[in-house]
PDB file of C-alpha atoms in Angstrom:
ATOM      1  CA  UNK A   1      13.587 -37.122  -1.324  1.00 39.00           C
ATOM      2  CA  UNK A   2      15.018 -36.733   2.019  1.00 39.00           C
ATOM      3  CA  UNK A   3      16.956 -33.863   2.475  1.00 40.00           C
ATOM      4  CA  UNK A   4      20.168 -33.778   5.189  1.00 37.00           C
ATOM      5  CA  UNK A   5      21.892 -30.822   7.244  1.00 38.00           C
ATOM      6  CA  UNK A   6      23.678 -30.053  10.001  1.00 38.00           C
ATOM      7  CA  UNK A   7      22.780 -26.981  11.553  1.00 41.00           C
ATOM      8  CA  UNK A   8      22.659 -25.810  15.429  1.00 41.00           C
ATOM      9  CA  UNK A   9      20.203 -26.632  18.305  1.00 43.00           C
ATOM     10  CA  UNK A  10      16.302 -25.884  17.202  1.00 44.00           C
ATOM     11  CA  UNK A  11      16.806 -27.925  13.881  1.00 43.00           C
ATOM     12  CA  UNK A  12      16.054 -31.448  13.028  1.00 45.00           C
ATOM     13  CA  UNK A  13      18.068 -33.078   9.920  1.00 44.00           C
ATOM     14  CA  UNK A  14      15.393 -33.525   7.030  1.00 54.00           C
ATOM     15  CA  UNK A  15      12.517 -32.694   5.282  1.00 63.00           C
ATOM     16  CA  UNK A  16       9.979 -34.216   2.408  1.00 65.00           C
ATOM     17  CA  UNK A  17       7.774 -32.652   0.302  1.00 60.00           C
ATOM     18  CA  UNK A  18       5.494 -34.993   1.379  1.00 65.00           C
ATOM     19  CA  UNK A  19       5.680 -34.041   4.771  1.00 88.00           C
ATOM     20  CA  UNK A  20       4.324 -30.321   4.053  1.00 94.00           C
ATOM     21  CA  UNK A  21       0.798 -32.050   3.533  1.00 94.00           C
ATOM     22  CA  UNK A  22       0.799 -33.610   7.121  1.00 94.00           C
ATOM     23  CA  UNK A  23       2.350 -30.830   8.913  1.00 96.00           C
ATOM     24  CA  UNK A  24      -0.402 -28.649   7.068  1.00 96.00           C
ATOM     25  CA  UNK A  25      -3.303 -30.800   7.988  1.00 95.00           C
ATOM     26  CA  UNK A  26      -1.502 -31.078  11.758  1.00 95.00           C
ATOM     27  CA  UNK A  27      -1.276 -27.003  12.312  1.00 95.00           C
ATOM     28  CA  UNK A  28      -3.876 -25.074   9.876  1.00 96.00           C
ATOM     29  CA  UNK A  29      -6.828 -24.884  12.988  1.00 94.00           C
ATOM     30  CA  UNK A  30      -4.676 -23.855  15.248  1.00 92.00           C
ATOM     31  CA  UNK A  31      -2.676 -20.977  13.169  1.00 92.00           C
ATOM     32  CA  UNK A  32      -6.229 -20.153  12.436  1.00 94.00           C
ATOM     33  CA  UNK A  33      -7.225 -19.863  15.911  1.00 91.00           C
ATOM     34  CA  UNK A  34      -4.686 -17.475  16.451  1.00 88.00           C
ATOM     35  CA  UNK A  35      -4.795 -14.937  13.609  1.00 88.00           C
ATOM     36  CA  UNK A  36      -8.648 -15.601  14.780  1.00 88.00           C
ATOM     37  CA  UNK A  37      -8.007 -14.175  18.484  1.00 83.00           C
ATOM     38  CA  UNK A  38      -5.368 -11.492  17.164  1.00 85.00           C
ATOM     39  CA  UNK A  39      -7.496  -9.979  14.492  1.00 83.00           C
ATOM     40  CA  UNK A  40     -11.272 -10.853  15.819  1.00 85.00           C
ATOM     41  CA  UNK A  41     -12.041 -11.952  11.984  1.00 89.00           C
ATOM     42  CA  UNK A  42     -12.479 -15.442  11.037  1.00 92.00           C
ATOM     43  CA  UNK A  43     -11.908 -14.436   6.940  1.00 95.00           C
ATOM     44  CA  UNK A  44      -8.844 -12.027   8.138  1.00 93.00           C
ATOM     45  CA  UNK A  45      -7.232 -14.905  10.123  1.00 92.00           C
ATOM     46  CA  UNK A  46      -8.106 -17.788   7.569  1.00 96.00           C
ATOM     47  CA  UNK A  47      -6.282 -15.258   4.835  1.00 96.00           C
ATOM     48  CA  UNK A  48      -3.527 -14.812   7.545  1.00 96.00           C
ATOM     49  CA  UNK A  49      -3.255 -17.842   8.063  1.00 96.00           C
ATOM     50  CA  UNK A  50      -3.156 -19.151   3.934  1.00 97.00           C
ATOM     51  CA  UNK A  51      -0.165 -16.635   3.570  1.00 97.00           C
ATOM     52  CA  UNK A  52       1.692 -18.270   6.385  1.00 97.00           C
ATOM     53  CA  UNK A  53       1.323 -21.611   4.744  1.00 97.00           C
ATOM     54  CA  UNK A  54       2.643 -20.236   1.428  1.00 97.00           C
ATOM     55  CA  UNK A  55       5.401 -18.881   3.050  1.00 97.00           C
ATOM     56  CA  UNK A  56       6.304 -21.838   4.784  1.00 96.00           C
ATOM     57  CA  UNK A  57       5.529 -24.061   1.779  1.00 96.00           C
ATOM     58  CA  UNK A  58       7.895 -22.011  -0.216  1.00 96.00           C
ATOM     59  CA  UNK A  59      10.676 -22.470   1.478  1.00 94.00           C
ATOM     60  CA  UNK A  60       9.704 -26.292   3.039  1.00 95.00           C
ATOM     61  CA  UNK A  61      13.099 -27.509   2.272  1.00 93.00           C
ATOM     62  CA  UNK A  62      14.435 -25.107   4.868  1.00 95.00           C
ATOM     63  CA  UNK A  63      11.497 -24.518   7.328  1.00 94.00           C
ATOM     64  CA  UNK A  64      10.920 -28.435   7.232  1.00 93.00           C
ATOM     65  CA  UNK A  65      13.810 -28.875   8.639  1.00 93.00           C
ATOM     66  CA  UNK A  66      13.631 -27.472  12.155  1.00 92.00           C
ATOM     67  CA  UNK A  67      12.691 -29.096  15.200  1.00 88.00           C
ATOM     68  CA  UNK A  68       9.244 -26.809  15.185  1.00 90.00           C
ATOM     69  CA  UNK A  69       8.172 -25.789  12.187  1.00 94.00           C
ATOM     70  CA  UNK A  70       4.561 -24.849  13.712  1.00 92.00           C
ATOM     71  CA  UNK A  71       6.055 -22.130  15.831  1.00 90.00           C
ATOM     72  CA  UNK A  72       7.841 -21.136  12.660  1.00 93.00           C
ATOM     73  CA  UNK A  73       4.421 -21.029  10.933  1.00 94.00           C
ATOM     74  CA  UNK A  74       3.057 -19.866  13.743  1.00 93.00           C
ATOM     75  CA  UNK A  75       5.586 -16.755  14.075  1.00 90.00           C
ATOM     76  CA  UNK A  76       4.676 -15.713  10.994  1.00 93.00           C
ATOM     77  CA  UNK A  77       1.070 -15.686  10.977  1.00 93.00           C
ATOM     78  CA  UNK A  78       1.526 -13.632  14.454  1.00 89.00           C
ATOM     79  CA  UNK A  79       4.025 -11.085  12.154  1.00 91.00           C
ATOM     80  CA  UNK A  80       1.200 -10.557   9.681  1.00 94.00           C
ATOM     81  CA  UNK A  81      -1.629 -10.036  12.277  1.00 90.00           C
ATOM     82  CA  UNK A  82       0.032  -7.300  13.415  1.00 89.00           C
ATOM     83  CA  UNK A  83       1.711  -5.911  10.287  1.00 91.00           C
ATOM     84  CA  UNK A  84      -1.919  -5.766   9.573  1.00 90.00           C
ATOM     85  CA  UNK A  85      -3.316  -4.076  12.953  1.00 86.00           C
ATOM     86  CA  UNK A  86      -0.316  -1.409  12.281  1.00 86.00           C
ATOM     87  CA  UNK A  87      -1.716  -0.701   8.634  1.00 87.00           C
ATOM     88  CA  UNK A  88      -4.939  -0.559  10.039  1.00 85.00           C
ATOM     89  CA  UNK A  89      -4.457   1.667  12.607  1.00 84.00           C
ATOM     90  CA  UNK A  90      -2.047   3.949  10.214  1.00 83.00           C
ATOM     91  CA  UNK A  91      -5.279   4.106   7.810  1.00 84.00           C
ATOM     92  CA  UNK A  92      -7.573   5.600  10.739  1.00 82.00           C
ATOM     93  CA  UNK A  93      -5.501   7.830  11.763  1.00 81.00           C
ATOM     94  CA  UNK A  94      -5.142   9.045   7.640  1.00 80.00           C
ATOM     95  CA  UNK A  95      -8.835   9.331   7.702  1.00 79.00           C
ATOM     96  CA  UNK A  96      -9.423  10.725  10.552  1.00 80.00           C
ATOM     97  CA  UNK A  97      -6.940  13.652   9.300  1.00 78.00           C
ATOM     98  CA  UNK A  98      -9.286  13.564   6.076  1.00 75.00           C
ATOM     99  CA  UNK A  99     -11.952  13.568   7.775  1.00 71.00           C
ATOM    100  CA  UNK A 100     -11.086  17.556   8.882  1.00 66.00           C
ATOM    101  CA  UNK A 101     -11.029  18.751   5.365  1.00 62.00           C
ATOM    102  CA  UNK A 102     -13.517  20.092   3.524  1.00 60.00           C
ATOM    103  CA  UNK A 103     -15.108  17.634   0.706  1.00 58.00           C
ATOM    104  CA  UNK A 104     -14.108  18.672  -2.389  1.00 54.00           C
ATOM    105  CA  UNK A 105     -17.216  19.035  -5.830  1.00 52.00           C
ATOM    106  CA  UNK A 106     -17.823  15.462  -6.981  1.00 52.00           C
ATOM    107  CA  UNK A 107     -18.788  17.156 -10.285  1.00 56.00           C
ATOM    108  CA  UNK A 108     -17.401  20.122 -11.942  1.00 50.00           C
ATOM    109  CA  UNK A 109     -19.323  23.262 -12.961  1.00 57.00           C
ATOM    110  CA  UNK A 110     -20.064  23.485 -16.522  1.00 53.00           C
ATOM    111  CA  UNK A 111     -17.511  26.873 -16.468  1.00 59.00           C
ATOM    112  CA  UNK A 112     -14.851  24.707 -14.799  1.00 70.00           C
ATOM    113  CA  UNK A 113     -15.267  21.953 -17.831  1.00 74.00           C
ATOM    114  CA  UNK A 114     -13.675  24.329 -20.235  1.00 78.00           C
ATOM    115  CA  UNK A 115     -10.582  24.842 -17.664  1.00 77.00           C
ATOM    116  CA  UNK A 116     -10.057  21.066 -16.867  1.00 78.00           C
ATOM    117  CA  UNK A 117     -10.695  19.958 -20.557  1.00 78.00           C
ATOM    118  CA  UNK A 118      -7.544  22.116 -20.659  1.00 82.00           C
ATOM    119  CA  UNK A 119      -5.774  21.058 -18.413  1.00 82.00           C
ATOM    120  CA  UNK A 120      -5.803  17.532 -19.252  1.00 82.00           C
ATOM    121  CA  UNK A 121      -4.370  18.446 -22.618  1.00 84.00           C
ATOM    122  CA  UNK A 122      -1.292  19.744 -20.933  1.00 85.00           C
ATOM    123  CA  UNK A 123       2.043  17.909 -21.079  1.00 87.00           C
ATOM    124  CA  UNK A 124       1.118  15.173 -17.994  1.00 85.00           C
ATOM    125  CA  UNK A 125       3.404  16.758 -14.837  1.00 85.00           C
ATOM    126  CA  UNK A 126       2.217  20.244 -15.874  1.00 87.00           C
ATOM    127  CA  UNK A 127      -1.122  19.058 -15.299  1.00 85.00           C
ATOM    128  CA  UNK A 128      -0.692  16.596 -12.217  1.00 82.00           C
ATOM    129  CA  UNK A 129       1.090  19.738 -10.512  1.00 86.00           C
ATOM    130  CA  UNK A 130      -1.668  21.823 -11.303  1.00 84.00           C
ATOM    131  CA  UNK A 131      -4.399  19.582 -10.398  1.00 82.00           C
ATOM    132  CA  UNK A 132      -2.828  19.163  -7.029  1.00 82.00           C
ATOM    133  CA  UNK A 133      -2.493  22.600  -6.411  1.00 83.00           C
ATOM    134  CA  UNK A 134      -5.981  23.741  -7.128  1.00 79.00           C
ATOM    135  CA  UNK A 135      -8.093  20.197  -6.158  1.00 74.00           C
ATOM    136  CA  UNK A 136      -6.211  19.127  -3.184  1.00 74.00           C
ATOM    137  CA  UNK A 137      -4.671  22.885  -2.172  1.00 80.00           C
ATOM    138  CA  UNK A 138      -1.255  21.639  -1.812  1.00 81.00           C
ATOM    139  CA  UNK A 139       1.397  23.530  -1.148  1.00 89.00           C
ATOM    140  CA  UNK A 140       4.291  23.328  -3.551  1.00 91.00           C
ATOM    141  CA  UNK A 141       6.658  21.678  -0.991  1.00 90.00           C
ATOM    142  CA  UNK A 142       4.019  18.615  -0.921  1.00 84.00           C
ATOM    143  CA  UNK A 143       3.483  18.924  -4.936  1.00 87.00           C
ATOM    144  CA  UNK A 144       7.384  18.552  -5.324  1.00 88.00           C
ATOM    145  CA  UNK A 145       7.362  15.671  -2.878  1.00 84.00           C
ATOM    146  CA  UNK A 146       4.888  13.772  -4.565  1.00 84.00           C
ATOM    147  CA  UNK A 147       6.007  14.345  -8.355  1.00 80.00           C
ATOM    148  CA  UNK A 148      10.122  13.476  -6.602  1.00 84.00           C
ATOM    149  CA  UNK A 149      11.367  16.813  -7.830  1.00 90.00           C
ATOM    150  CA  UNK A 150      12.592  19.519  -6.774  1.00 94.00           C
ATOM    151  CA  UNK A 151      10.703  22.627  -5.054  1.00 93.00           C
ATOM    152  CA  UNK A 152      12.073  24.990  -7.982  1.00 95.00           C
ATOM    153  CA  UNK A 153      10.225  22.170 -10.958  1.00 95.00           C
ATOM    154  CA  UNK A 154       7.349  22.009  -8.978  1.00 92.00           C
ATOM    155  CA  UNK A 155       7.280  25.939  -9.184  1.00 94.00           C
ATOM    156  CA  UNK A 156       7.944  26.043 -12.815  1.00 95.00           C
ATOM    157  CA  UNK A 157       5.853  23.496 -13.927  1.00 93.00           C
ATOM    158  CA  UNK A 158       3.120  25.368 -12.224  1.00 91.00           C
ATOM    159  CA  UNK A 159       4.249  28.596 -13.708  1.00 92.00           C
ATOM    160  CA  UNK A 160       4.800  26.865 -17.255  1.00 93.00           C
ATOM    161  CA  UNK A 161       1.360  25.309 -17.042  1.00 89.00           C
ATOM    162  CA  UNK A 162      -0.091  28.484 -15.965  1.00 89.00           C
ATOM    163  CA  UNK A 163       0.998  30.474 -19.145  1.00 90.00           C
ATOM    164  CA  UNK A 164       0.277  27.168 -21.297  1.00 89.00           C
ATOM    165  CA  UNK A 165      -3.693  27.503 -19.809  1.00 85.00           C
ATOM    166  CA  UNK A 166      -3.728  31.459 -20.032  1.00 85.00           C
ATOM    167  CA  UNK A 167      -2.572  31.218 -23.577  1.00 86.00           C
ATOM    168  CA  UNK A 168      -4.939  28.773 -25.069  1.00 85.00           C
ATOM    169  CA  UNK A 169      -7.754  30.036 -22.757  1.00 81.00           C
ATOM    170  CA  UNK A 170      -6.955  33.450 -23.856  1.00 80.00           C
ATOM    171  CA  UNK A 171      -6.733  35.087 -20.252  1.00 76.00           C
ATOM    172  CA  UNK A 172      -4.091  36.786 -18.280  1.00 70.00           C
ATOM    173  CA  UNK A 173      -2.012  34.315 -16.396  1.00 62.00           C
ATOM    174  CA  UNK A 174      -3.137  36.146 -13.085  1.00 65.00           C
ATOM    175  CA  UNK A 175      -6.659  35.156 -14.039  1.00 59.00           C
ATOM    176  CA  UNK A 176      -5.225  31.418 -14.533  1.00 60.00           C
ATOM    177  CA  UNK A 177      -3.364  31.852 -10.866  1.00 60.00           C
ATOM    178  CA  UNK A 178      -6.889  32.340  -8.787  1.00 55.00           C
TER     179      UNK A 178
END
């Protein structure tokens, strides 16, 4: 099946299914070559490179169709490299902020057991608001901003799941509040 368009300058007037094969077998080393000398990782630019393909694959009947299709392919694969440098990059600097903070218990205390066994049998935002107030030390700005509520339901679900823990713990929701 030959397809036909008329477009503006850059764009040739068909494309086969068929041709996808040969224009794959033409361009795959060299797209690999460069997510290899962009990223410095032969796996990293042969999965680079794969998700260029697909892309272009998917929509052959369009990218077939212009007068370069390997700078197409190639475009893309040079998008992704660095989509991926930026994430990368974002990630270190994430862990290097981690990396300031104290490591929190990997286990809990046998006295804590009791506490968190509680916990987890409150309703599921009461506990996710508490556990991010005592584990991570969050203020209740960030606990609002990660359960998409407000700063007043972040409050009251910790105050709610306070008094829920105090009463079936049987201690005085200051005690809980520590």
């Amino acid at each position: 099946m030959t397809r036909t368009m008329t477009r503006g300058p850059g764009v040739s007037t068909s494309a086969t299914p068929a041709s996808f094969h040969s224009f794959y077998r033409q361009h795959v080393q060299g797209v690999i070559a460069l997510g290899l000398s962009m990223t410095g990782d032969r796996g990293v630019a042969e999965d680079i490179a794969q998700e260029a393909f697909t892309r272009a694959y998917r929509d052959w009947d369009r990218v077939g169709t212009y007068d370069n299709p390997g700078a197409w392919v190639r475009r893309v694969a040079s998008n992704l490299a660095i989509s991926r440098w930026r994430r990368m990059k974002s990630e270190a600097r994430a862990l290097m902020r981690l990396g300031n903070r104290p490591e929190a218990p990997h286990e809990l205390q046998p006295r804590d057991e009791e506490f968190w066994a509680a916990v987890r049998g409150l309703p599921d935002r009461q506990a996710l608001a508490l556990a991010l107030h005592y584990v991570e030390d969050l203020p209740v700005a960030e606990i609002a901003a990660i359960l998409e509520c407000a700063e007043g339901t972040a409050k009251s679900l910790l105050h709610r799941g306070r008094k829920a823990l105090a009463d079936q713990l049987g201690l005085d929701t200051t005690e809980v509040a520590r």
